[in-house]
Amino acid sequence: MGLSSGAVTVVPSATMGVFSSAESRQRVVVHLTVLAAVLVVGYLLARQYLPFLRTPAAFRDWLLAFGPWAPVVFVVVQTAQVLAAPVPGQVVGVASGYVFGLWAGTLYSMTGTILGATLAFVLAHRYGRSYVERVLSAGTLARFDAVVADDGRLAVFLLFLLPGPPDDAICFLAGITTIPLWQLVVIAFVGRLPSVFLLNLAGAQLASDDLVVATAILVGVVVATAVFYHERERILRFLEDRT
C-alpha cells in the first residue's frame, strides 16, 4: 500500500501556481467570497441556534458544564476536527487555551490531534490508496507522490509543521506511505506541537484579557498561513528536491 503501487504523474508546476493567471486569480476571489459568505451565515445560525457559541465566555461555560467530562468532550471535538475538519484547527486550538489554560489546553489539544491523526493513518493504511483517492483529488495525490518519492519523513514533518496545510489531508496522504505507523505518530506530534502551543497561548491570553499578545500571535499565524498558500509551489518544489 505504499506509493510505489502506481506510476507517479507530477502535475506541471506552471499550472499549479496560486496566482499564475487572471483566471486563477478570479477563481481565488470567488472561493474567498463564497467562504466568507458561508462563515457569516454559519456564524449567524450559530448565534441563533447554538447560544453557547455567541461569546468565548458562553462557550467556556457550556463546555465546563460537563464537569469532569469537559476535557473528554473537548478531545472528541479535536479528534473529529482532525478527521473531518468541520471547524478550522486554529479555532479549536484557541478555544482550548481559552477554556483550560495554556498547559492543560495544549495537553488536551495534542491528545485529540494525535488521536485523530492516528485514526486517519490507520484508515488510509488499512484501506489503501483507492480509499484515499475517494477522499482527496487526483492532483493532490500526484503532487504528494512526487514530494515523498524517496524517503518522505522530512516532507511529512514539514507539512505538519507548516500552518497552512489541512490536518486531515496530510494524515490520509501520510497513511499510504511506507513510513511505519509509530514514526508517523512521532512526526505528527513533533510537527504539530509548536503551532498547537502558540494557539493555546493565544487563547490563554484572551482569557486573561491580554489582547495585545493574543492578537500578535493570531496575526502571526494568519500571516504564516497566507505565506504558505502564496508560496506553496516553491515550498513543494523544495520538498521534492530534498526527498
mmCIF file with all atom_site columns, C-alpha atoms in Angstrom, residues 40-230:
data_model
loop_
_atom_site.group_PDB
_atom_site.id
_atom_site.type_symbol
_atom_site.label_atom_id
_atom_site.label_alt_id
_atom_site.label_comp_id
_atom_site.label_asym_id
_atom_site.label_entity_id
_atom_site.label_seq_id
_atom_site.pdbx_PDB_ins_code
_atom_site.Cartn_x
_atom_site.Cartn_y
_atom_site.Cartn_z
_atom_site.occupancy
_atom_site.B_iso_or_equiv
_atom_site.pdbx_formal_charge
_atom_site.auth_seq_id
_atom_site.auth_comp_id
_atom_site.auth_asym_id
_atom_site.auth_atom_id
_atom_site.pdbx_PDB_model_num
ATOM 1   C CA . VAL A 1 40  ? -21.086 34.726 8.006  1.00 0.00 ? 40  VAL A CA 1
ATOM 2   C CA . VAL A 1 41  ? -24.188 32.551 7.551  1.00 0.00 ? 41  VAL A CA 1
ATOM 3   C CA . GLY A 1 42  ? -22.738 29.885 9.831  1.00 0.00 ? 42  GLY A CA 1
ATOM 4   C CA . TYR A 1 43  ? -21.955 32.480 12.479 1.00 0.00 ? 43  TYR A CA 1
ATOM 5   C CA . LEU A 1 44  ? -25.486 33.918 12.330 1.00 0.00 ? 44  LEU A CA 1
ATOM 6   C CA . LEU A 1 45  ? -27.045 30.443 12.540 1.00 0.00 ? 45  LEU A CA 1
ATOM 7   C CA . ALA A 1 46  ? -24.787 29.561 15.471 1.00 0.00 ? 46  ALA A CA 1
ATOM 8   C CA . ARG A 1 47  ? -25.810 32.691 17.330 1.00 0.00 ? 47  ARG A CA 1
ATOM 9   C CA . GLN A 1 48  ? -29.457 31.835 16.718 1.00 0.00 ? 48  GLN A CA 1
ATOM 10  C CA . TYR A 1 49  ? -29.492 28.102 17.440 1.00 0.00 ? 49  TYR A CA 1
ATOM 11  C CA . LEU A 1 50  ? -26.307 27.478 19.447 1.00 0.00 ? 50  LEU A CA 1
ATOM 12  C CA . PRO A 1 51  ? -26.271 30.208 22.094 1.00 0.00 ? 51  PRO A CA 1
ATOM 13  C CA . PHE A 1 52  ? -23.184 28.807 23.807 1.00 0.00 ? 52  PHE A CA 1
ATOM 14  C CA . LEU A 1 53  ? -21.155 29.881 20.745 1.00 0.00 ? 53  LEU A CA 1
ATOM 15  C CA . ARG A 1 54  ? -22.159 33.524 20.980 1.00 0.00 ? 54  ARG A CA 1
ATOM 16  C CA . THR A 1 55  ? -19.182 34.544 23.095 1.00 0.00 ? 55  THR A CA 1
ATOM 17  C CA . PRO A 1 56  ? -15.969 32.841 24.271 1.00 0.00 ? 56  PRO A CA 1
ATOM 18  C CA . ALA A 1 57  ? -17.252 33.070 27.838 1.00 0.00 ? 57  ALA A CA 1
ATOM 19  C CA . ALA A 1 58  ? -20.512 31.342 26.871 1.00 0.00 ? 58  ALA A CA 1
ATOM 20  C CA . PHE A 1 59  ? -18.577 28.558 25.133 1.00 0.00 ? 59  PHE A CA 1
ATOM 21  C CA . ARG A 1 60  ? -16.398 28.091 28.207 1.00 0.00 ? 60  ARG A CA 1
ATOM 22  C CA . ASP A 1 61  ? -19.482 27.908 30.457 1.00 0.00 ? 61  ASP A CA 1
ATOM 23  C CA . TRP A 1 62  ? -21.108 25.359 28.118 1.00 0.00 ? 62  TRP A CA 1
ATOM 24  C CA . LEU A 1 63  ? -18.039 23.152 27.982 1.00 0.00 ? 63  LEU A CA 1
ATOM 25  C CA . LEU A 1 64  ? -17.301 23.331 31.708 1.00 0.00 ? 64  LEU A CA 1
ATOM 26  C CA . ALA A 1 65  ? -20.928 22.394 32.406 1.00 0.00 ? 65  ALA A CA 1
ATOM 27  C CA . PHE A 1 66  ? -19.881 18.844 31.522 1.00 0.00 ? 66  PHE A CA 1
ATOM 28  C CA . GLY A 1 67  ? -17.880 18.906 34.738 1.00 0.00 ? 67  GLY A CA 1
ATOM 29  C CA . PRO A 1 68  ? -15.100 16.317 34.862 1.00 0.00 ? 68  PRO A CA 1
ATOM 30  C CA . TRP A 1 69  ? -16.118 15.197 31.362 1.00 0.00 ? 69  TRP A CA 1
ATOM 31  C CA . ALA A 1 70  ? -15.296 18.584 29.825 1.00 0.00 ? 70  ALA A CA 1
ATOM 32  C CA . PRO A 1 71  ? -11.768 17.551 28.754 1.00 0.00 ? 71  PRO A CA 1
ATOM 33  C CA . VAL A 1 72  ? -13.150 14.344 27.214 1.00 0.00 ? 72  VAL A CA 1
ATOM 34  C CA . VAL A 1 73  ? -15.766 16.274 25.240 1.00 0.00 ? 73  VAL A CA 1
ATOM 35  C CA . PHE A 1 74  ? -13.104 18.652 24.002 1.00 0.00 ? 74  PHE A CA 1
ATOM 36  C CA . VAL A 1 75  ? -10.742 15.835 22.980 1.00 0.00 ? 75  VAL A CA 1
ATOM 37  C CA . VAL A 1 76  ? -13.586 14.246 20.976 1.00 0.00 ? 76  VAL A CA 1
ATOM 38  C CA . VAL A 1 77  ? -14.202 17.567 19.216 1.00 0.00 ? 77  VAL A CA 1
ATOM 39  C CA . GLN A 1 78  ? -10.491 17.966 18.459 1.00 0.00 ? 78  GLN A CA 1
ATOM 40  C CA . THR A 1 79  ? -10.242 14.396 17.153 1.00 0.00 ? 79  THR A CA 1
ATOM 41  C CA . ALA A 1 80  ? -13.227 14.941 14.843 1.00 0.00 ? 80  ALA A CA 1
ATOM 42  C CA . GLN A 1 81  ? -11.690 18.206 13.627 1.00 0.00 ? 81  GLN A CA 1
ATOM 43  C CA . VAL A 1 82  ? -8.536  16.410 12.510 1.00 0.00 ? 82  VAL A CA 1
ATOM 44  C CA . LEU A 1 83  ? -10.501 13.704 10.695 1.00 0.00 ? 83  LEU A CA 1
ATOM 45  C CA . ALA A 1 84  ? -13.156 15.813 9.006  1.00 0.00 ? 84  ALA A CA 1
ATOM 46  C CA . ALA A 1 85  ? -12.085 19.443 9.510  1.00 0.00 ? 85  ALA A CA 1
ATOM 47  C CA . PRO A 1 86  ? -15.625 20.816 10.078 1.00 0.00 ? 86  PRO A CA 1
ATOM 48  C CA . VAL A 1 87  ? -14.034 23.656 12.054 1.00 0.00 ? 87  VAL A CA 1
ATOM 49  C CA . PRO A 1 88  ? -10.567 25.074 11.392 1.00 0.00 ? 88  PRO A CA 1
ATOM 50  C CA . GLY A 1 89  ? -7.970  23.632 13.762 1.00 0.00 ? 89  GLY A CA 1
ATOM 51  C CA . GLN A 1 90  ? -6.807  27.135 14.660 1.00 0.00 ? 90  GLN A CA 1
ATOM 52  C CA . VAL A 1 91  ? -10.217 27.925 16.147 1.00 0.00 ? 91  VAL A CA 1
ATOM 53  C CA . VAL A 1 92  ? -10.235 24.757 18.247 1.00 0.00 ? 92  VAL A CA 1
ATOM 54  C CA . GLY A 1 93  ? -6.672  25.413 19.449 1.00 0.00 ? 93  GLY A CA 1
ATOM 55  C CA . VAL A 1 94  ? -7.510  28.921 20.628 1.00 0.00 ? 94  VAL A CA 1
ATOM 56  C CA . ALA A 1 95  ? -10.683 27.625 22.314 1.00 0.00 ? 95  ALA A CA 1
ATOM 57  C CA . SER A 1 96  ? -8.787  25.015 24.327 1.00 0.00 ? 96  SER A CA 1
ATOM 58  C CA . GLY A 1 97  ? -6.344  27.597 25.647 1.00 0.00 ? 97  GLY A CA 1
ATOM 59  C CA . TYR A 1 98  ? -9.202  29.951 26.484 1.00 0.00 ? 98  TYR A CA 1
ATOM 60  C CA . VAL A 1 99  ? -11.172 27.314 28.373 1.00 0.00 ? 99  VAL A CA 1
ATOM 61  C CA . PHE A 1 100 ? -8.481  25.183 30.027 1.00 0.00 ? 100 PHE A CA 1
ATOM 62  C CA . GLY A 1 101 ? -5.430  27.446 30.153 1.00 0.00 ? 101 GLY A CA 1
ATOM 63  C CA . LEU A 1 102 ? -2.099  27.109 28.382 1.00 0.00 ? 102 LEU A CA 1
ATOM 64  C CA . TRP A 1 103 ? -0.750  23.810 29.699 1.00 0.00 ? 103 TRP A CA 1
ATOM 65  C CA . ALA A 1 104 ? -3.960  21.798 30.110 1.00 0.00 ? 104 ALA A CA 1
ATOM 66  C CA . GLY A 1 105 ? -5.294  23.197 26.830 1.00 0.00 ? 105 GLY A CA 1
ATOM 67  C CA . THR A 1 106 ? -2.131  22.196 24.995 1.00 0.00 ? 106 THR A CA 1
ATOM 68  C CA . LEU A 1 107 ? -2.333  18.714 26.528 1.00 0.00 ? 107 LEU A CA 1
ATOM 69  C CA . TYR A 1 108 ? -5.969  18.203 25.503 1.00 0.00 ? 108 TYR A CA 1
ATOM 70  C CA . SER A 1 109 ? -5.396  19.685 22.037 1.00 0.00 ? 109 SER A CA 1
ATOM 71  C CA . MET A 1 110 ? -2.410  17.456 21.384 1.00 0.00 ? 110 MET A CA 1
ATOM 72  C CA . THR A 1 111 ? -4.293  14.406 22.680 1.00 0.00 ? 111 THR A CA 1
ATOM 73  C CA . GLY A 1 112 ? -7.141  14.989 20.245 1.00 0.00 ? 112 GLY A CA 1
ATOM 74  C CA . THR A 1 113 ? -4.757  15.886 17.428 1.00 0.00 ? 113 THR A CA 1
ATOM 75  C CA . ILE A 1 114 ? -2.730  12.695 17.792 1.00 0.00 ? 114 ILE A CA 1
ATOM 76  C CA . LEU A 1 115 ? -5.826  10.528 18.195 1.00 0.00 ? 115 LEU A CA 1
ATOM 77  C CA . GLY A 1 116 ? -7.337  11.983 15.033 1.00 0.00 ? 116 GLY A CA 1
ATOM 78  C CA . ALA A 1 117 ? -4.071  11.690 13.117 1.00 0.00 ? 117 ALA A CA 1
ATOM 79  C CA . THR A 1 118 ? -3.581  8.078  14.215 1.00 0.00 ? 118 THR A CA 1
ATOM 80  C CA . LEU A 1 119 ? -7.109  7.124  13.142 1.00 0.00 ? 119 LEU A CA 1
ATOM 81  C CA . ALA A 1 120 ? -6.521  8.743  9.742  1.00 0.00 ? 120 ALA A CA 1
ATOM 82  C CA . PHE A 1 121 ? -3.176  6.930  9.367  1.00 0.00 ? 121 PHE A CA 1
ATOM 83  C CA . VAL A 1 122 ? -4.805  3.597  10.227 1.00 0.00 ? 122 VAL A CA 1
ATOM 84  C CA . LEU A 1 123 ? -7.782  4.110  7.897  1.00 0.00 ? 123 LEU A CA 1
ATOM 85  C CA . ALA A 1 124 ? -5.553  5.075  4.978  1.00 0.00 ? 124 ALA A CA 1
ATOM 86  C CA . HIS A 1 125 ? -3.162  2.212  5.632  1.00 0.00 ? 125 HIS A CA 1
ATOM 87  C CA . ARG A 1 126 ? -5.950  -0.311 6.116  1.00 0.00 ? 126 ARG A CA 1
ATOM 88  C CA . TYR A 1 127 ? -7.978  0.560  3.027  1.00 0.00 ? 127 TYR A CA 1
ATOM 89  C CA . GLY A 1 128 ? -5.125  1.751  0.820  1.00 0.00 ? 128 GLY A CA 1
ATOM 90  C CA . ARG A 1 129 ? -4.723  4.210  -1.984 1.00 0.00 ? 129 ARG A CA 1
ATOM 91  C CA . SER A 1 130 ? -8.162  3.586  -3.501 1.00 0.00 ? 130 SER A CA 1
ATOM 92  C CA . TYR A 1 131 ? -9.753  4.772  -0.240 1.00 0.00 ? 131 TYR A CA 1
ATOM 93  C CA . VAL A 1 132 ? -7.678  7.959  -0.154 1.00 0.00 ? 132 VAL A CA 1
ATOM 94  C CA . GLU A 1 133 ? -8.489  8.616  -3.821 1.00 0.00 ? 133 GLU A CA 1
ATOM 95  C CA . ARG A 1 134 ? -12.154 8.884  -2.827 1.00 0.00 ? 134 ARG A CA 1
ATOM 96  C CA . VAL A 1 135 ? -11.277 11.453 -0.161 1.00 0.00 ? 135 VAL A CA 1
ATOM 97  C CA . LEU A 1 136 ? -8.723  13.629 -1.964 1.00 0.00 ? 136 LEU A CA 1
ATOM 98  C CA . SER A 1 137 ? -8.268  14.866 -5.513 1.00 0.00 ? 137 SER A CA 1
ATOM 99  C CA . ALA A 1 138 ? -6.040  13.115 -8.053 1.00 0.00 ? 138 ALA A CA 1
ATOM 100 C CA . GLY A 1 139 ? -3.902  16.244 -8.363 1.00 0.00 ? 139 GLY A CA 1
ATOM 101 C CA . THR A 1 140 ? -3.220  16.332 -4.641 1.00 0.00 ? 140 THR A CA 1
ATOM 102 C CA . LEU A 1 141 ? -2.232  12.662 -4.652 1.00 0.00 ? 141 LEU A CA 1
ATOM 103 C CA . ALA A 1 142 ? 0.059   13.054 -7.653 1.00 0.00 ? 142 ALA A CA 1
ATOM 104 C CA . ARG A 1 143 ? 1.877   16.010 -6.156 1.00 0.00 ? 143 ARG A CA 1
ATOM 105 C CA . PHE A 1 144 ? 2.253   14.248 -2.819 1.00 0.00 ? 144 PHE A CA 1
ATOM 106 C CA . ASP A 1 145 ? 3.719   11.240 -4.627 1.00 0.00 ? 145 ASP A CA 1
ATOM 107 C CA . ALA A 1 146 ? 6.421   13.495 -6.046 1.00 0.00 ? 146 ALA A CA 1
ATOM 108 C CA . VAL A 1 147 ? 7.148   15.083 -2.665 1.00 0.00 ? 147 VAL A CA 1
ATOM 109 C CA . VAL A 1 148 ? 7.646   11.729 -0.903 1.00 0.00 ? 148 VAL A CA 1
ATOM 110 C CA . ALA A 1 149 ? 9.090   9.849  -3.872 1.00 0.00 ? 149 ALA A CA 1
ATOM 111 C CA . ASP A 1 150 ? 12.091  8.547  -1.905 1.00 0.00 ? 150 ASP A CA 1
ATOM 112 C CA . ASP A 1 151 ? 12.071  8.995  1.879  1.00 0.00 ? 151 ASP A CA 1
ATOM 113 C CA . GLY A 1 152 ? 9.173   11.255 2.780  1.00 0.00 ? 152 GLY A CA 1
ATOM 114 C CA . ARG A 1 153 ? 9.784   11.638 6.512  1.00 0.00 ? 153 ARG A CA 1
ATOM 115 C CA . LEU A 1 154 ? 11.200  15.158 6.223  1.00 0.00 ? 154 LEU A CA 1
ATOM 116 C CA . ALA A 1 155 ? 8.474   16.231 3.804  1.00 0.00 ? 155 ALA A CA 1
ATOM 117 C CA . VAL A 1 156 ? 5.674   14.899 6.026  1.00 0.00 ? 156 VAL A CA 1
ATOM 118 C CA . PHE A 1 157 ? 7.222   16.557 9.070  1.00 0.00 ? 157 PHE A CA 1
ATOM 119 C CA . LEU A 1 158 ? 7.449   19.943 7.332  1.00 0.00 ? 158 LEU A CA 1
ATOM 120 C CA . LEU A 1 159 ? 3.865   19.655 6.093  1.00 0.00 ? 159 LEU A CA 1
ATOM 121 C CA . PHE A 1 160 ? 2.722   19.058 9.671  1.00 0.00 ? 160 PHE A CA 1
ATOM 122 C CA . LEU A 1 161 ? 4.908   21.903 10.923 1.00 0.00 ? 161 LEU A CA 1
ATOM 123 C CA . LEU A 1 162 ? 3.644   24.493 8.416  1.00 0.00 ? 162 LEU A CA 1
ATOM 124 C CA . PRO A 1 163 ? 0.446   26.303 9.499  1.00 0.00 ? 163 PRO A CA 1
ATOM 125 C CA . GLY A 1 164 ? -1.329  26.124 6.132  1.00 0.00 ? 164 GLY A CA 1
ATOM 126 C CA . PRO A 1 165 ? -1.983  22.509 5.039  1.00 0.00 ? 165 PRO A CA 1
ATOM 127 C CA . PRO A 1 166 ? -5.159  20.869 6.411  1.00 0.00 ? 166 PRO A CA 1
ATOM 128 C CA . ASP A 1 167 ? -4.571  18.164 9.007  1.00 0.00 ? 167 ASP A CA 1
ATOM 129 C CA . ASP A 1 168 ? -6.927  15.605 7.504  1.00 0.00 ? 168 ASP A CA 1
ATOM 130 C CA . ALA A 1 169 ? -5.351  15.708 4.035  1.00 0.00 ? 169 ALA A CA 1
ATOM 131 C CA . ILE A 1 170 ? -1.813  15.317 5.383  1.00 0.00 ? 170 ILE A CA 1
ATOM 132 C CA . CYS A 1 171 ? -2.814  12.443 7.653  1.00 0.00 ? 171 CYS A CA 1
ATOM 133 C CA . PHE A 1 172 ? -4.614  10.465 4.944  1.00 0.00 ? 172 PHE A CA 1
ATOM 134 C CA . LEU A 1 173 ? -1.774  11.055 2.486  1.00 0.00 ? 173 LEU A CA 1
ATOM 135 C CA . ALA A 1 174 ? 0.887   10.067 5.002  1.00 0.00 ? 174 ALA A CA 1
ATOM 136 C CA . GLY A 1 175 ? -1.072  6.920  5.838  1.00 0.00 ? 175 GLY A CA 1
ATOM 137 C CA . ILE A 1 176 ? -0.490  5.434  2.372  1.00 0.00 ? 176 ILE A CA 1
ATOM 138 C CA . THR A 1 177 ? 3.284   5.844  2.524  1.00 0.00 ? 177 THR A CA 1
ATOM 139 C CA . THR A 1 178 ? 5.608   3.089  3.703  1.00 0.00 ? 178 THR A CA 1
ATOM 140 C CA . ILE A 1 179 ? 6.567   5.086  6.809  1.00 0.00 ? 179 ILE A CA 1
ATOM 141 C CA . PRO A 1 180 ? 5.839   2.944  9.911  1.00 0.00 ? 180 PRO A CA 1
ATOM 142 C CA . LEU A 1 181 ? 2.820   3.990  11.975 1.00 0.00 ? 181 LEU A CA 1
ATOM 143 C CA . TRP A 1 182 ? 4.811   4.752  15.121 1.00 0.00 ? 182 TRP A CA 1
ATOM 144 C CA . GLN A 1 183 ? 7.093   7.063  13.166 1.00 0.00 ? 183 GLN A CA 1
ATOM 145 C CA . LEU A 1 184 ? 4.113   8.877  11.657 1.00 0.00 ? 184 LEU A CA 1
ATOM 146 C CA . VAL A 1 185 ? 2.692   9.413  15.146 1.00 0.00 ? 185 VAL A CA 1
ATOM 147 C CA . VAL A 1 186 ? 6.007   10.838 16.380 1.00 0.00 ? 186 VAL A CA 1
ATOM 148 C CA . ILE A 1 187 ? 6.319   13.062 13.301 1.00 0.00 ? 187 ILE A CA 1
ATOM 149 C CA . ALA A 1 188 ? 2.757   14.357 13.742 1.00 0.00 ? 188 ALA A CA 1
ATOM 150 C CA . PHE A 1 189 ? 3.357   15.046 17.436 1.00 0.00 ? 189 PHE A CA 1
ATOM 151 C CA . VAL A 1 190 ? 6.605   16.945 16.972 1.00 0.00 ? 190 VAL A CA 1
ATOM 152 C CA . GLY A 1 191 ? 5.375   18.769 13.877 1.00 0.00 ? 191 GLY A CA 1
ATOM 153 C CA . ARG A 1 192 ? 2.074   19.936 15.334 1.00 0.00 ? 192 ARG A CA 1
ATOM 154 C CA . LEU A 1 193 ? 3.248   20.797 18.861 1.00 0.00 ? 193 LEU A CA 1
ATOM 155 C CA . PRO A 1 194 ? 4.666   24.298 18.140 1.00 0.00 ? 194 PRO A CA 1
ATOM 156 C CA . SER A 1 195 ? 1.512   25.614 16.439 1.00 0.00 ? 195 SER A CA 1
ATOM 157 C CA . VAL A 1 196 ? -0.792  23.971 18.992 1.00 0.00 ? 196 VAL A CA 1
ATOM 158 C CA . PHE A 1 197 ? 1.208   25.538 21.820 1.00 0.00 ? 197 PHE A CA 1
ATOM 159 C CA . LEU A 1 198 ? 1.056   29.006 20.221 1.00 0.00 ? 198 LEU A CA 1
ATOM 160 C CA . LEU A 1 199 ? -2.687  28.793 19.601 1.00 0.00 ? 199 LEU A CA 1
ATOM 161 C CA . ASN A 1 200 ? -3.328  27.720 23.180 1.00 0.00 ? 200 ASN A CA 1
ATOM 162 C CA . LEU A 1 201 ? -1.103  30.547 24.374 1.00 0.00 ? 201 LEU A CA 1
ATOM 163 C CA . ALA A 1 202 ? -3.243  32.973 22.377 1.00 0.00 ? 202 ALA A CA 1
ATOM 164 C CA . GLY A 1 203 ? -6.403  31.500 23.909 1.00 0.00 ? 203 GLY A CA 1
ATOM 165 C CA . ALA A 1 204 ? -4.981  31.697 27.421 1.00 0.00 ? 204 ALA A CA 1
ATOM 166 C CA . GLN A 1 205 ? -4.027  35.335 26.859 1.00 0.00 ? 205 GLN A CA 1
ATOM 167 C CA . LEU A 1 206 ? -7.553  36.086 25.638 1.00 0.00 ? 206 LEU A CA 1
ATOM 168 C CA . ALA A 1 207 ? -8.929  34.566 28.834 1.00 0.00 ? 207 ALA A CA 1
ATOM 169 C CA . SER A 1 208 ? -6.570  36.837 30.805 1.00 0.00 ? 208 SER A CA 1
ATOM 170 C CA . ASP A 1 209 ? -7.664  39.885 28.751 1.00 0.00 ? 209 ASP A CA 1
ATOM 171 C CA . ASP A 1 210 ? -4.158  40.296 27.368 1.00 0.00 ? 210 ASP A CA 1
ATOM 172 C CA . LEU A 1 211 ? -5.368  41.245 23.919 1.00 0.00 ? 211 LEU A CA 1
ATOM 173 C CA . VAL A 1 212 ? -2.021  42.574 22.703 1.00 0.00 ? 212 VAL A CA 1
ATOM 174 C CA . VAL A 1 213 ? -0.174  39.240 22.997 1.00 0.00 ? 213 VAL A CA 1
ATOM 175 C CA . ALA A 1 214 ? -3.172  37.220 21.791 1.00 0.00 ? 214 ALA A CA 1
ATOM 176 C CA . THR A 1 215 ? -3.644  39.448 18.753 1.00 0.00 ? 215 THR A CA 1
ATOM 177 C CA . ALA A 1 216 ? 0.069   39.338 17.900 1.00 0.00 ? 216 ALA A CA 1
ATOM 178 C CA . ILE A 1 217 ? 0.064   35.518 17.961 1.00 0.00 ? 217 ILE A CA 1
ATOM 179 C CA . LEU A 1 218 ? -3.097  35.200 15.881 1.00 0.00 ? 218 LEU A CA 1
ATOM 180 C CA . VAL A 1 219 ? -1.896  37.741 13.323 1.00 0.00 ? 219 VAL A CA 1
ATOM 181 C CA . GLY A 1 220 ? 1.369   35.816 13.068 1.00 0.00 ? 220 GLY A CA 1
ATOM 182 C CA . VAL A 1 221 ? -0.499  32.552 12.421 1.00 0.00 ? 221 VAL A CA 1
ATOM 183 C CA . VAL A 1 222 ? -2.705  34.169 9.783  1.00 0.00 ? 222 VAL A CA 1
ATOM 184 C CA . VAL A 1 223 ? 0.293   35.743 8.027  1.00 0.00 ? 223 VAL A CA 1
ATOM 185 C CA . ALA A 1 224 ? 2.218   32.445 8.090  1.00 0.00 ? 224 ALA A CA 1
ATOM 186 C CA . THR A 1 225 ? -0.788  30.625 6.636  1.00 0.00 ? 225 THR A CA 1
ATOM 187 C CA . ALA A 1 226 ? -1.179  33.229 3.885  1.00 0.00 ? 226 ALA A CA 1
ATOM 188 C CA . VAL A 1 227 ? 2.529   32.984 3.055  1.00 0.00 ? 227 VAL A CA 1
ATOM 189 C CA . PHE A 1 228 ? 2.267   29.197 2.740  1.00 0.00 ? 228 PHE A CA 1
ATOM 190 C CA . TYR A 1 229 ? -0.646  29.372 0.314  1.00 0.00 ? 229 TYR A CA 1
ATOM 191 C CA . HIS A 1 230 ? 1.034   32.094 -1.717 1.00 0.00 ? 230 HIS A CA 1
#
